[in-house]
Coordinates of C-alpha atoms in Angstrom, one line a residue:
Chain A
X1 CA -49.4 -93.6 -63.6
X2 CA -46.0 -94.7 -63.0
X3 CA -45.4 -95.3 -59.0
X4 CA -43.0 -92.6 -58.4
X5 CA -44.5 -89.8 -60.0
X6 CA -47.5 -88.2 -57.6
X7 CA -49.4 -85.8 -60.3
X8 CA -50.2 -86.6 -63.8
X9 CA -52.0 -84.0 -66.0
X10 CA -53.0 -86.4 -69.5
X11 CA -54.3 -84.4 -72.4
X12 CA -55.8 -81.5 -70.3
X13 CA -57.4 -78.7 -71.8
X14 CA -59.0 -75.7 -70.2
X15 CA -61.4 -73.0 -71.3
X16 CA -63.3 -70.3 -68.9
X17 CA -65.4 -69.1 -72.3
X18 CA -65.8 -71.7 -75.2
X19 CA -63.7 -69.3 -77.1
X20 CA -60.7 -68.4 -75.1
X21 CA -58.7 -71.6 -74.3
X22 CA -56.6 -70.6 -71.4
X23 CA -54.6 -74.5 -71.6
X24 CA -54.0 -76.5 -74.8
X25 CA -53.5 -80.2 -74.4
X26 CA -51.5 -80.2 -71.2
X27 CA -49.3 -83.3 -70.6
X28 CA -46.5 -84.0 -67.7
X29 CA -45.9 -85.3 -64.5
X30 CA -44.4 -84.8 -61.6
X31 CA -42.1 -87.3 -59.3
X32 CA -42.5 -87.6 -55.5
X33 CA -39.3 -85.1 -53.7
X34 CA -40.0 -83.0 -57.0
X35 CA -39.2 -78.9 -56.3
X36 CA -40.9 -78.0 -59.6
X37 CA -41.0 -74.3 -60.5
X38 CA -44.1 -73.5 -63.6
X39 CA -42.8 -69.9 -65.2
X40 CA -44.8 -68.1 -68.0
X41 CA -46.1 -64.6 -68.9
X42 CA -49.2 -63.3 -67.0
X43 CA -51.9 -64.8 -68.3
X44 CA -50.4 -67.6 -70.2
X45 CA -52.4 -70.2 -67.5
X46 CA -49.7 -70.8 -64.4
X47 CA -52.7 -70.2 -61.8
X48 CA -55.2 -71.7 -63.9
X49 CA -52.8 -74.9 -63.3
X50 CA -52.5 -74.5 -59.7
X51 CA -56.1 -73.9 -59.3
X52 CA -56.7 -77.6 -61.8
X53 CA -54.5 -78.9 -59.3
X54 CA -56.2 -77.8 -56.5
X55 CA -59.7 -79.3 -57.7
X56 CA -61.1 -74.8 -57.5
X57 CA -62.0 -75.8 -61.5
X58 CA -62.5 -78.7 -63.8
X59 CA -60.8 -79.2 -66.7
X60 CA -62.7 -78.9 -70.2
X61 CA -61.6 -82.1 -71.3
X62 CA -58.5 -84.4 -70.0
X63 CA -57.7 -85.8 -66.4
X64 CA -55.8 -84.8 -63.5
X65 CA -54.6 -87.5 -60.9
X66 CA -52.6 -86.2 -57.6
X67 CA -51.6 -90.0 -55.9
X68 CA -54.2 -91.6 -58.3
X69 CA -56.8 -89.6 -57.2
X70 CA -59.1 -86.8 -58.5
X71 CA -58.2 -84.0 -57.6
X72 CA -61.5 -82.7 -55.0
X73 CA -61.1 -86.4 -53.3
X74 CA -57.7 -85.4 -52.4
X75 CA -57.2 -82.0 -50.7
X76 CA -55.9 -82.9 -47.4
X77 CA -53.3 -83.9 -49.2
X78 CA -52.4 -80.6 -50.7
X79 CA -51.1 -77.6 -49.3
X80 CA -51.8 -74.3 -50.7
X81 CA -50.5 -70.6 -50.4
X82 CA -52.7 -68.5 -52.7
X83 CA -50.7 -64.9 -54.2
X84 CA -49.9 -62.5 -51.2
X85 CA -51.9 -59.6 -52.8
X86 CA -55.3 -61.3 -52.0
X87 CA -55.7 -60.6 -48.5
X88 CA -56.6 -57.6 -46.4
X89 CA -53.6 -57.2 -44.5
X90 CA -55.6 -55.3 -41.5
X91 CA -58.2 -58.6 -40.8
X92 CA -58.1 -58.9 -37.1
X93 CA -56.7 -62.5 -36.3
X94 CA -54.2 -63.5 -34.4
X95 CA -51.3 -65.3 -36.2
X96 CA -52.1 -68.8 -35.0
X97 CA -56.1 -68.4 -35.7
X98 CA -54.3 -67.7 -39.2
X99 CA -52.4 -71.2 -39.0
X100 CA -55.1 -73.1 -37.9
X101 CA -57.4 -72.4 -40.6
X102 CA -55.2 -75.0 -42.6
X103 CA -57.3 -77.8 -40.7
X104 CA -60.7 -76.7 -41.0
X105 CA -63.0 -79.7 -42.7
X106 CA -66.3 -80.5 -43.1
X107 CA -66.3 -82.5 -40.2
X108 CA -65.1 -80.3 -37.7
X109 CA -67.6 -78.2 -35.8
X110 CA -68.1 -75.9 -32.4
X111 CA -65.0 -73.9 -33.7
X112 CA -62.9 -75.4 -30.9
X113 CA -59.1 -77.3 -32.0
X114 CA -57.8 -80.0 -30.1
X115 CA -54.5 -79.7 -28.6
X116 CA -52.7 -81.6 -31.1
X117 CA -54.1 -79.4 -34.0
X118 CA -52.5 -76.3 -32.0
X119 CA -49.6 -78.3 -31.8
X120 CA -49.2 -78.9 -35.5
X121 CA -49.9 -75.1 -35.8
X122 CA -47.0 -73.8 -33.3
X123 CA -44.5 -76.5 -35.3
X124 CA -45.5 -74.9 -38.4
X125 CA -44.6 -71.5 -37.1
X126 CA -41.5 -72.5 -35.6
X127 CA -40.4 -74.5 -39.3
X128 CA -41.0 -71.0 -40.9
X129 CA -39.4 -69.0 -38.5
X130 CA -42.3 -67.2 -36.9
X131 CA -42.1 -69.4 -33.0
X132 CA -43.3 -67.0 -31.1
X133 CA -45.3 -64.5 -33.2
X134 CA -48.5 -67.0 -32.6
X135 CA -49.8 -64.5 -30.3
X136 CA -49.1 -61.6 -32.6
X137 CA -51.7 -59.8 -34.4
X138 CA -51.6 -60.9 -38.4
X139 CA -51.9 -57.2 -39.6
X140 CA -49.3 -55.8 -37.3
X141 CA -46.5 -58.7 -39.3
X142 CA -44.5 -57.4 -42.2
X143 CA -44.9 -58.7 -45.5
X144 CA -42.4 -61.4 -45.8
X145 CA -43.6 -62.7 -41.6
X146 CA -47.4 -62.4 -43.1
X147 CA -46.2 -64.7 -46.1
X148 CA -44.7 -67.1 -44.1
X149 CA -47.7 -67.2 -41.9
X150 CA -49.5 -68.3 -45.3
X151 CA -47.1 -71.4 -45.3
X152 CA -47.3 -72.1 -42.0
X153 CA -50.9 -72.3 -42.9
X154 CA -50.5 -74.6 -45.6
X155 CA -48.2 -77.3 -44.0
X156 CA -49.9 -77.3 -40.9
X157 CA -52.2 -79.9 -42.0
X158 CA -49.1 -81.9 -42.8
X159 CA -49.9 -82.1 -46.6
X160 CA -47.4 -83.9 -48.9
X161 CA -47.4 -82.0 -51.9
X162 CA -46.7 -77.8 -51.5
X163 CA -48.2 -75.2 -53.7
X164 CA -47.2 -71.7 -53.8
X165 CA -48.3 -69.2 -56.1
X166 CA -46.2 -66.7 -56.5
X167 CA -44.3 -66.5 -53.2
X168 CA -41.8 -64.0 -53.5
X169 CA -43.5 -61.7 -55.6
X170 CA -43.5 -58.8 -52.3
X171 CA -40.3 -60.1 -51.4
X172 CA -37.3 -58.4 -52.0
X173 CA -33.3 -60.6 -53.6
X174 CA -32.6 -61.4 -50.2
X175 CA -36.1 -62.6 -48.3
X176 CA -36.1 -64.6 -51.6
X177 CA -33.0 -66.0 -51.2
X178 CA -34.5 -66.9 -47.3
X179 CA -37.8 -68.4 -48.8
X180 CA -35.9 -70.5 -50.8
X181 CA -33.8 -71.9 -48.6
X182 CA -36.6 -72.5 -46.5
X183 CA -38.1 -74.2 -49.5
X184 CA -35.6 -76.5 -50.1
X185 CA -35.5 -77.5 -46.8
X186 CA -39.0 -78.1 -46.6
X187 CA -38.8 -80.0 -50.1
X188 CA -37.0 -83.0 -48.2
X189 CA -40.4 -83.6 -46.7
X190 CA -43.1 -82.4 -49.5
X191 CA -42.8 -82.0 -53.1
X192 CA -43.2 -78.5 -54.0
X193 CA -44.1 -76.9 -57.0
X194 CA -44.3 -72.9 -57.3
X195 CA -45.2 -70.2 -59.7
X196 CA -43.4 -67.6 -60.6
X197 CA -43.8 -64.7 -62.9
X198 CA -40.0 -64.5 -63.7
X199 CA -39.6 -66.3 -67.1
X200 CA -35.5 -66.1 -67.0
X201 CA -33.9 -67.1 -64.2
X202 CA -35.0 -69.4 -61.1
X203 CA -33.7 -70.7 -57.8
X204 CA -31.0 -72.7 -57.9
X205 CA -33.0 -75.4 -55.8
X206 CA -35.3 -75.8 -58.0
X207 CA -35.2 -78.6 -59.9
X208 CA -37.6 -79.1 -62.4
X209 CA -39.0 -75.9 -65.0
X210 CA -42.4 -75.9 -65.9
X211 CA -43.1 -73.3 -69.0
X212 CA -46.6 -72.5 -69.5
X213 CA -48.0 -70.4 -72.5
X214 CA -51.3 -71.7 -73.5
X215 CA -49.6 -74.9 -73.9
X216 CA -46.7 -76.3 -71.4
X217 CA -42.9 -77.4 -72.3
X218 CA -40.3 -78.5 -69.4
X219 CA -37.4 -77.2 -69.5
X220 CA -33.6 -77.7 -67.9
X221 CA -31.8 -74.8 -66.1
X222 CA -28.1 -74.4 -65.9
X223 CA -25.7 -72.4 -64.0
X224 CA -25.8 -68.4 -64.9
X225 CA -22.3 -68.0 -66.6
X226 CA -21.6 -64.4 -67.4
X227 CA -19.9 -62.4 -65.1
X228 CA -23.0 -59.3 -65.0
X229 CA -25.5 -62.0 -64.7
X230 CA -24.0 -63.0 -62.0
X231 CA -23.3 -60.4 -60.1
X232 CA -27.2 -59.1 -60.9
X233 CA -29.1 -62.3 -59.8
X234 CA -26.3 -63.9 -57.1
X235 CA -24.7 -67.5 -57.3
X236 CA -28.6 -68.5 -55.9
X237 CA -30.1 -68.5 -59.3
X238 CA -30.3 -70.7 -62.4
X239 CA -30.9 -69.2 -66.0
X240 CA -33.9 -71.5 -67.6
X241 CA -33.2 -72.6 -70.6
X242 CA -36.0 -71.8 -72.8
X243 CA -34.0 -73.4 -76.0
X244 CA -34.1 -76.9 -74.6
X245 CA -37.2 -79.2 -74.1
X246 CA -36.9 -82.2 -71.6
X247 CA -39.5 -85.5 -71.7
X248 CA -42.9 -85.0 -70.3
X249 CA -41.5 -86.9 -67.4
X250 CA -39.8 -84.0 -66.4
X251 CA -36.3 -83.4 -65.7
X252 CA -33.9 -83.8 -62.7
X253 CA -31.0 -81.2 -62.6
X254 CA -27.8 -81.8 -61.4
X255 CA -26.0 -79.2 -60.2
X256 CA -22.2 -79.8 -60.5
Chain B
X1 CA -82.7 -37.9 -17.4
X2 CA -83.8 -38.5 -13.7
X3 CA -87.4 -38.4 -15.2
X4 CA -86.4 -41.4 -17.7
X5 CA -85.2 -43.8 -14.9
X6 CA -88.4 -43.4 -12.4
X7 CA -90.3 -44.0 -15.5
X8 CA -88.6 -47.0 -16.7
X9 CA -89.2 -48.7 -13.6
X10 CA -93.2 -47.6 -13.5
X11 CA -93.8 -48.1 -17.9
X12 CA -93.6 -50.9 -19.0
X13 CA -93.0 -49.5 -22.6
X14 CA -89.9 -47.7 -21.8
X15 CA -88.9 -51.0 -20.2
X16 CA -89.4 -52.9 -22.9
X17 CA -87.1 -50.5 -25.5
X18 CA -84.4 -50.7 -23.6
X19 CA -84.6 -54.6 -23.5
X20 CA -85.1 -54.3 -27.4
X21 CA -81.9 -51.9 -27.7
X22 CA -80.0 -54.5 -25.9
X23 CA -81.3 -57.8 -27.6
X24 CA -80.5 -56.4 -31.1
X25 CA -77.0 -55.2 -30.1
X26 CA -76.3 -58.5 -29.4
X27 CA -76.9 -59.8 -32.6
X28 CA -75.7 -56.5 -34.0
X29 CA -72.3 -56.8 -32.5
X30 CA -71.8 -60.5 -33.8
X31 CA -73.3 -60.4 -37.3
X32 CA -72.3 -56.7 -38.4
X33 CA -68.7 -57.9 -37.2
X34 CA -69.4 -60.5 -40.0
X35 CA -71.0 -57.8 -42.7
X36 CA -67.8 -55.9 -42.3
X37 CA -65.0 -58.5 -42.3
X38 CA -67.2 -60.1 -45.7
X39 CA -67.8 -56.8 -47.3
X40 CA -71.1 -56.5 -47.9
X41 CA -72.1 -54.0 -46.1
X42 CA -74.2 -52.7 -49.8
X43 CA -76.0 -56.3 -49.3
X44 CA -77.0 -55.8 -46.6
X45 CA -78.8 -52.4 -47.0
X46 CA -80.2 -53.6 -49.8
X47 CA -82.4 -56.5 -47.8
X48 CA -83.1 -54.0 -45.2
X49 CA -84.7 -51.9 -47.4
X50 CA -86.0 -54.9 -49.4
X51 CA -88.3 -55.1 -45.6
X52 CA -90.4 -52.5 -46.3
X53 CA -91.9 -54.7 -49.3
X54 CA -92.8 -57.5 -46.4
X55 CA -93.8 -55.4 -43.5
X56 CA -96.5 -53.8 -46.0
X57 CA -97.8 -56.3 -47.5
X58 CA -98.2 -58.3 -44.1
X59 CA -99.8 -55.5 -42.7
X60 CA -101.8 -55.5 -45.7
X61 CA -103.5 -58.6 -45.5
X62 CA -104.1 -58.3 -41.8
X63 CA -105.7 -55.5 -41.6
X64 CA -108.1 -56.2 -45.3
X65 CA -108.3 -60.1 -44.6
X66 CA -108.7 -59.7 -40.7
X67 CA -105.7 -62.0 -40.5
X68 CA -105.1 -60.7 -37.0
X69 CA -102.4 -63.7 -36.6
X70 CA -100.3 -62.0 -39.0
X71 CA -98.1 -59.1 -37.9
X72 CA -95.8 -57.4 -39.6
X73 CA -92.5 -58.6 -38.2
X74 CA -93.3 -62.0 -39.7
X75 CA -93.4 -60.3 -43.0
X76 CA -90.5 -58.9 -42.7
X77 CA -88.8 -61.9 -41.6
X78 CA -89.9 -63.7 -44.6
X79 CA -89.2 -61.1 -47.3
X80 CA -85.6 -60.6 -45.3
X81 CA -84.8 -64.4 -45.7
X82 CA -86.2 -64.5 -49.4
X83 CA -84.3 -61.1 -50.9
X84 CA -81.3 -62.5 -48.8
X85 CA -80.8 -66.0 -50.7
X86 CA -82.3 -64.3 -54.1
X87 CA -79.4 -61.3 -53.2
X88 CA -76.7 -64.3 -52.6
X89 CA -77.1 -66.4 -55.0
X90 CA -77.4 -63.7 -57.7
X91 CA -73.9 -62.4 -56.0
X92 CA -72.7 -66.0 -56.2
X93 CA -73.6 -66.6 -59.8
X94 CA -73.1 -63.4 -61.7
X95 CA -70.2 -62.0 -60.5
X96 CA -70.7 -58.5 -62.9
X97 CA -73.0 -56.3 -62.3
X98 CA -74.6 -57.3 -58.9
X99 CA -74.7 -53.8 -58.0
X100 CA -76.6 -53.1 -60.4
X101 CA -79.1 -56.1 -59.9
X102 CA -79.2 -55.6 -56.1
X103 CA -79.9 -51.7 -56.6
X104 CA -82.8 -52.9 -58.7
X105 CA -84.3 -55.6 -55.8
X106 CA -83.7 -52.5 -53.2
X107 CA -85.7 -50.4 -55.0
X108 CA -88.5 -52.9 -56.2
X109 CA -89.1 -54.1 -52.6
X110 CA -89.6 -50.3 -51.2
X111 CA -91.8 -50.0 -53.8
X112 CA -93.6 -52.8 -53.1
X113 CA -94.2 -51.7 -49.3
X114 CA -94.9 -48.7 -50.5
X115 CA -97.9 -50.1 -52.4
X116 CA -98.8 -52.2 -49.9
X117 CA -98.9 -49.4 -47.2
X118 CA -101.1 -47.0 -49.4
X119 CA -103.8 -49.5 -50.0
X120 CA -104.0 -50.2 -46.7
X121 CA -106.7 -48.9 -44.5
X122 CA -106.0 -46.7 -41.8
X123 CA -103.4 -44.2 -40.7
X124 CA -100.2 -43.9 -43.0
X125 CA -97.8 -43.2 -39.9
X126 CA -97.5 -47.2 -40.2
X127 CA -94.8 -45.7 -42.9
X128 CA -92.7 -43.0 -40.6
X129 CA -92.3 -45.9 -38.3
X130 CA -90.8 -48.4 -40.3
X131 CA -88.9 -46.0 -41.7
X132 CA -87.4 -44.3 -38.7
X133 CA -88.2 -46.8 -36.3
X134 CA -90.0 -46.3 -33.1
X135 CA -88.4 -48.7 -30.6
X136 CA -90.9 -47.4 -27.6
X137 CA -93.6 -49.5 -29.8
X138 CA -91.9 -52.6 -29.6
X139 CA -94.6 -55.4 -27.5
X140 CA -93.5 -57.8 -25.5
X141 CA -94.5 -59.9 -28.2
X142 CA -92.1 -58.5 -30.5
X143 CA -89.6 -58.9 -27.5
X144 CA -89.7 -62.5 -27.3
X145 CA -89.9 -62.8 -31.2
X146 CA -86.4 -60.5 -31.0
X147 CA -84.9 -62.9 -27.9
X148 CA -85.3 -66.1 -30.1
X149 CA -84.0 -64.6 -33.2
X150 CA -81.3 -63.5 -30.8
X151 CA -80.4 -67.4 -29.5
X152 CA -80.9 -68.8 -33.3
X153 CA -78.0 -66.2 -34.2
X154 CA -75.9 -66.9 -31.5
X155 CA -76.3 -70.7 -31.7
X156 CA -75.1 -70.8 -35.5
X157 CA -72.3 -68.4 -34.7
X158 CA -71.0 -70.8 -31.9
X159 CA -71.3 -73.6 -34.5
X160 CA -69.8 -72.3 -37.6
X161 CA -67.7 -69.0 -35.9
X162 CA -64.1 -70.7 -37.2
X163 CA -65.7 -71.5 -40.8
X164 CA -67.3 -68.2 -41.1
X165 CA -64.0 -66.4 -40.2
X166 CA -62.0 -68.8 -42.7
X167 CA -64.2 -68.1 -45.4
X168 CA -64.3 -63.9 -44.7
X169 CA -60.2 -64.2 -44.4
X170 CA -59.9 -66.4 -47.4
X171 CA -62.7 -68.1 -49.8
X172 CA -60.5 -69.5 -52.0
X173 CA -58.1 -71.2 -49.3
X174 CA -61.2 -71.9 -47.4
X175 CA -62.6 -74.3 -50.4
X176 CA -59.4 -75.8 -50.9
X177 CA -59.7 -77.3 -47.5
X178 CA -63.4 -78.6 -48.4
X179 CA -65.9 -75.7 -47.3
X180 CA -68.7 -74.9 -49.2
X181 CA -68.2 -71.3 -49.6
X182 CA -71.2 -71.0 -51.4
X183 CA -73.2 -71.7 -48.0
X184 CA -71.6 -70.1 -45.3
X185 CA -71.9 -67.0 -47.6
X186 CA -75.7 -67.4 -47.3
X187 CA -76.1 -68.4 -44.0
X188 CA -73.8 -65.2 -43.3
X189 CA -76.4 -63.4 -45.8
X190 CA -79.7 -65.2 -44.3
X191 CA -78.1 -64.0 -40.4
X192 CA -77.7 -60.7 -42.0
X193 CA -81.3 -60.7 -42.9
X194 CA -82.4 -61.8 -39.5
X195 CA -81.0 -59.4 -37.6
X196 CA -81.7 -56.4 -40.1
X197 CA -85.6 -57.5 -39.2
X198 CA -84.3 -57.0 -35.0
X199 CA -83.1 -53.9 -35.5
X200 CA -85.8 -52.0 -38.2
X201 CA -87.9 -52.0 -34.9
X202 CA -85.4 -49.6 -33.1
X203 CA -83.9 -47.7 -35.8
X204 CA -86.0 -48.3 -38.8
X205 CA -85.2 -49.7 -42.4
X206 CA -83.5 -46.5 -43.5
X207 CA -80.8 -46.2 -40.3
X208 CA -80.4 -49.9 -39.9
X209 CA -77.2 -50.0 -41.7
X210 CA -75.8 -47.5 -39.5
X211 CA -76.7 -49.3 -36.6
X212 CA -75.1 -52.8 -37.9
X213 CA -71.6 -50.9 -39.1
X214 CA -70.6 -48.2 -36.7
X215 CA -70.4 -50.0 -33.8
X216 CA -67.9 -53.1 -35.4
X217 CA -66.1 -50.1 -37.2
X218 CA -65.5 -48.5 -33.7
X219 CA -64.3 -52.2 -32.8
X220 CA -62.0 -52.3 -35.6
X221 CA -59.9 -49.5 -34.3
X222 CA -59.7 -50.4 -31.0
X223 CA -59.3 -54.1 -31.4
X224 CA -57.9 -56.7 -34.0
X225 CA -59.2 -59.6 -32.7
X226 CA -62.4 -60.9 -34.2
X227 CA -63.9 -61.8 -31.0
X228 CA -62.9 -58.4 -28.9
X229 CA -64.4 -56.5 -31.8
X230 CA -67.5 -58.4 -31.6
X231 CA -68.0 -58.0 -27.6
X232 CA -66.9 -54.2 -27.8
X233 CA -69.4 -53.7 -30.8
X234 CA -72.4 -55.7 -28.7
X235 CA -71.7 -53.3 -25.8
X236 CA -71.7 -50.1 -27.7
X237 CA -74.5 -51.0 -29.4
X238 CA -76.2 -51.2 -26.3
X239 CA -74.9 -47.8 -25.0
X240 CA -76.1 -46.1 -28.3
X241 CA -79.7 -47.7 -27.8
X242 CA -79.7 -47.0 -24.4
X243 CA -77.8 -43.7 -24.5
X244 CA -79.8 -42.2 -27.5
X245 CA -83.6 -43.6 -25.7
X246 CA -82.5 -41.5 -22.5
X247 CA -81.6 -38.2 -24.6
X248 CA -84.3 -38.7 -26.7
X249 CA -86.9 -39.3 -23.9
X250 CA -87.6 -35.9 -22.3
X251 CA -87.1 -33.5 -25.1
X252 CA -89.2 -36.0 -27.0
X253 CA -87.4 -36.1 -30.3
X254 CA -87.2 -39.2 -32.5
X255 CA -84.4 -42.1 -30.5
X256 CA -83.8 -44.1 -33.5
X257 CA -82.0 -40.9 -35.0
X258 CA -80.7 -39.6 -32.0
X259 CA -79.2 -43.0 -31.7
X260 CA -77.3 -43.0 -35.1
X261 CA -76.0 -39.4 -34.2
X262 CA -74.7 -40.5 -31.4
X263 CA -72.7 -43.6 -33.1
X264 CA -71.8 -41.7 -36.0
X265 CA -70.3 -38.8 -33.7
X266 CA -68.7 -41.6 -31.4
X267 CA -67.4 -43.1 -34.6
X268 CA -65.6 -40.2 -36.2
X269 CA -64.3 -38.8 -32.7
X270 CA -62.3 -42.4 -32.9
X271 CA -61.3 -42.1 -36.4
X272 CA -59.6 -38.7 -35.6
X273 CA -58.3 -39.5 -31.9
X274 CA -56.6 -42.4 -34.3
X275 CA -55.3 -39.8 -37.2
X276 CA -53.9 -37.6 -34.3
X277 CA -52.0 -40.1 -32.4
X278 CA -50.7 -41.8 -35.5
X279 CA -49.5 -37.9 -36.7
X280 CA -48.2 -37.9 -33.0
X281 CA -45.9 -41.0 -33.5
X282 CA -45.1 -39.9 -37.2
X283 CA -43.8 -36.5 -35.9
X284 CA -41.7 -38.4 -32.8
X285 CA -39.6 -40.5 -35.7
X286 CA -39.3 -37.5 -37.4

C-alpha cells in the first residue's frame, strides 16, 4: 500500500448467494484528505462497499486494508452514518444520548461517560450546527437536524476516515448544498467518502467519483456548462463524466 | 375497598399479592420498555406461552415422582430461558419466516403443558391458573424467587443499559463500533423470558403480554426519554396490580383480568386524550 493512500480494496469480489455476485473484482484506492463520492444505480453494490469497508461483511475473495489494517481491527478509526430511512424517528432519546453512542466499545461498562466523552459529544454538535439541541428530544428534530445528529454521531469518536451513506437523500437543493459545505469543511480533518444514488451530477467538493455497477470505474467530473443545467442543479454541482476512466489510484480534480 | 385494606394488614395472602404486583412491575417497567423499543413484542408472547410447556411438565414430575423440591416456577424458568435462545437465535439466523417458526414453538410448547397437565394427577384447575393467573396464590417462596429475579434484571440493566439502548436505536451502527449484536439481543430475549415467568403468576401466560406492553406504551406517550418511560411504566404497573387486586377483591372476580382492563382502558383513554389535543392544535393553525 502506497503511504499516502489510507484504503485499498485488491481484487475484491462479493457474493451474498453463490449465484448473484453483487462485486466483480473490485480494485482502487483511496488517498488520505480524499472527498470521494461512489455513485451507481440501486443495487449495483455502493452499500455493499460501505458495509466491506466497515468490516459488517467479508468479502468472497480479495482484501480490504483501511491504514494497513483489516478492516474489524480498525473501527474506531471509522466513522459511519448509515441511510436516514433506517431509524424510527419517534425512539425516545435525547439528542446527546444519540451522540454518545458513537463511543460505546467493548470495554466500556456501567452505562456511565466520562466528562471528556460528553465533551467530544457537545463539539460534535456544535461542528454540525446542532449546539444547543443536546437537550432536545431526537424525535421532536426535523429531518435534516436528525441527519446531522447521525454525523455528530459519527465524528464524535474523532474517526479519521467519514462514511456516509446516502446523506442527502431527505434533504432538499438547499440543505444539500448546507451538508456539503459542511462536508467539505469537515474533509480538512477526515477523508470522506459518500454514496449517493445520483448517477449525473455531484458536489462540486467532491473530488474523487467512484462508479459502481457490479464492477467499479473512477471517474473525473467537470464543471456543468449548459446554461439549463445550470440553472437546474446551481453552480454547486459537477456533471460526472461517465465517458472518462481515471487510474485505479483515483483522481484529484482541480477545479479552475 | 375498606374491607381490602383491614384485610391486607390481618392475611398474609393478600399481603403477599400486592408485594408480587409490585416486584414484577419493576421488572415489567424496565424490560417491556426494552420489548417495545426492540420490537418484539410477537417474541415475547410466544415464550410466555412457550411456559405453559414447563410449568406442566414440572408439575408433572413432582407430583408422579414425589419430586416435592420441584415446583413449577422452576419449570417455567427453565423452559422460558430455553424457548428464549432457541426463539433468538432462530430470529438471528433465518431472517424469513421466523414468524412462522416461532408460531410453531408457541403452539408446540402449549401443547406440551397441555399434555403434561392432563396426565397429571389431581385437580385440572392447575390449568385456569396458569392461564389467568391467580396472584392471591403466590407463597412467600415464590416471593423471594420473584425478588431475586427482580435484582438479576436490574443488575444487567445497570451494566449493559447504554449497549442495550445502542443496539434497539441502531444494530447496524451499534456493530460498527464493536458490539456483539447477536448477544445483547439474547440477553434482551433471555430478560424477556425471566420476567414473562414473574409476571404468569399475577396475570397468567395468556395476559402476560398485556401486562409487559401497556404500561411502556402509556410511557411512550407521555414521555420520550428512555429512562422516564421506564420509571412511569414500573409505577403504573404497580397501580394496575394494585388497583385491579382492590376491585377485584370484594366482588370476588378474577384480578389478573380485572387488571388488564384496567391498563387497556387507561391505555386507550391516553391514546384518544392524545388524538384530541393533537386535533386541538391542528384546528388552532388552521
Amino acid at each position: 500500500m502506497s503511504e499516502e493512500s489510507i484504503l485499498k480494496f485488491s481484487n475484491v469480489n462479493f457474493a451474498y448467494e453463490a449465484e448473484r455476485t453483487i462485486l466483480e473484482n473490485i480494485n482502487f484506492e483511496i488517498p488520505r484528505g480524499d472527498f470521494a463520492c461512489i455513485v451507481g444505480p440501486n443495487g449495483g453494490g455502493k452499500t455493499t462497499i460501505l458495509k466491506l469497508i466497515l468490516g459488517l461483511i467479508k468479502p468472497v475473495n480479495g482484501t480490504i486494508e483501511i491504514f494497513g489494517k483489516k478492516p474489524d481491527e480498525i473501527r474506531e478509526k471509522v466513522g459511519y452514518v448509515p441511510q436516514f430511512s433506517k431509524f424510527d424517528s419517534g425512539f425516545p432519546v435525547s439528542v446527546l444520548d444519540v451522540v454518545l453512542m458513537g463511543c460505546l466499545s467493548k470495554s466500556f461498562w456501567w452505562g456511565r461517560h466520562s466528562k471528556k466523552q460528553i465533551e467530544m459529544a457537545l463539539t460534535a454538535l456544535d461542528d454540525v450546527g446542532l449546539g444547543g439541541f443536546e437537550h432536545n428530544s431526537f424525535a421532536d428534530l426535523s429531518g435534516g437536524q436528525r441527519q446531522r445528529a447521525m454525523i455528530a454521531r459519527a465524528i464524535m469518536a474523532e474517526p479519521e476516515l467519514l462514511l456516509l451513506d446516502e446523506p442527502t437523500a431527505s434533504v432538499d437543493v438547499k440543505g444539500t448544498e448546507q451538508l456539503y459545505n459542511m462536508f467539505a469543511e469537515m474533509n480538512k480533518k477526515f477523508t470522506i467518502i459518500i454514496v449517493s444514488h445520483d448517477i449525473g451530477f455531484v458536489s462540486a467538493h467532491v473530488k474523487t467519483v467512484i462508479c459502481v455497477r457490479k464492477t467499479l470505474q473512477i471517474h473525473p467530473v467537470s464543471e456543468l456548462t449548459g446554461e439549463s443545467l445550470q440553472k437546474l442543479y446551481g453552480p454547486e454541482v459537477h456533471i460526472v463524466r461517465h465517458d472518462h476512466r481515471c487510474s485505479e489510484k483515483g483522481h484529484v480534480c482541480h477545479h479552475s | 375497598m375498606s374491607s381490602f385494606l383491614t384485610d391486607l394488614l390481618e392475611l398474609p395472602f393478600l399481603f403477599n399479592a400486592v408485594l408480587a404486583g409490585v416486584l414484577c412491575s419493576i421488572a415489567g417497567g424496565i424490560v417491556g420498555t426494552f420489548v417495545v423499543l426492540r420490537r418484539i413484542t410477537y417474541i415475547a408472547a410466544a415464550i410466555a406461552h412457550c411456559i405453559l410447556g414447563g410449568l406442566g411438565a414440572a408439575r408433572y414430575l413432582s407430583v408422579v415422582y414425589g419430586l416435592e423440591w420441584l415446583r413449577p416456577i422452576y419449570g417455567a424458568i427453565l423452559t422460558a430461558l430455553l424457548s428464549a435462545l432457541i426463539i433468538g437465535i432462530i430470529s438471528l439466523r433465518a431472517k424469513e419466516r421466523e414468524d412462522t417458526v416461532i408460531s410453531a414453538l408457541w403452539a408446540v410448547g402449549m401443547a406440551a403443558g397441555v399434555l403434561f397437565i392432563f396426565k397429571t394427577p389431581g385437580y385440572g384447575e392447575d390449568l385456569m391458573s396458569y392461564l389467568f393467573g391467580n396472584i392471591l396464590m403466590v407463597s412467600s417462596q415464590d416471593l423471594w424467587l420473584i425478588g431475586i429475579l427482580d435484582i438479576i434484571l436490574l443488575v444487567i440493566t445497570t451494566i449493559f443499559y447504554r449497549q442495550i439502548i445502542a443496539v434497539c436505536f441502531d444494530e447496524e451502527f451499534a456493530r460498527t463500533r464493536g458490539l456483539s449484536v447477536e448477544f445483547y439481543y439474547l440477553l434482551v430475549l433471555c430478560m424477556t423470558a425471566l420476567t414473562v415467568v414473574l409476571m404468569v403468576s399475577a396475570v397468567g401466560i395468556i395476559m402476560v403480554i398485556a401486562m409487559l406492553t401497556l404500561p411502556v406504551a402509556i410511557g411512550c406517550k407521555l414521555f420520550k426519554r428512555v429512562s422516564k418511560i421506564m420509571i412511569s411504566a414500573t409505577g403504573l404497573g404497580i397501580f394496575f396490580n394494585v388497583f385491579g387486586l382492590m376491585a377485584s377483591y370484594e366482588p370476588n372476580l378474577p384480578s389478573g383480568a380485572l387488571t388488564i382492563i384496567i391498563a387497556g382502558l387507561t391505555y386507550f383513554a391516553t391514546v384518544l386524550f392524545f388524538m384530541f389535543k393533537k386535533t386541538k392544535i391542528r384546528n388552532k393553525i388552521n
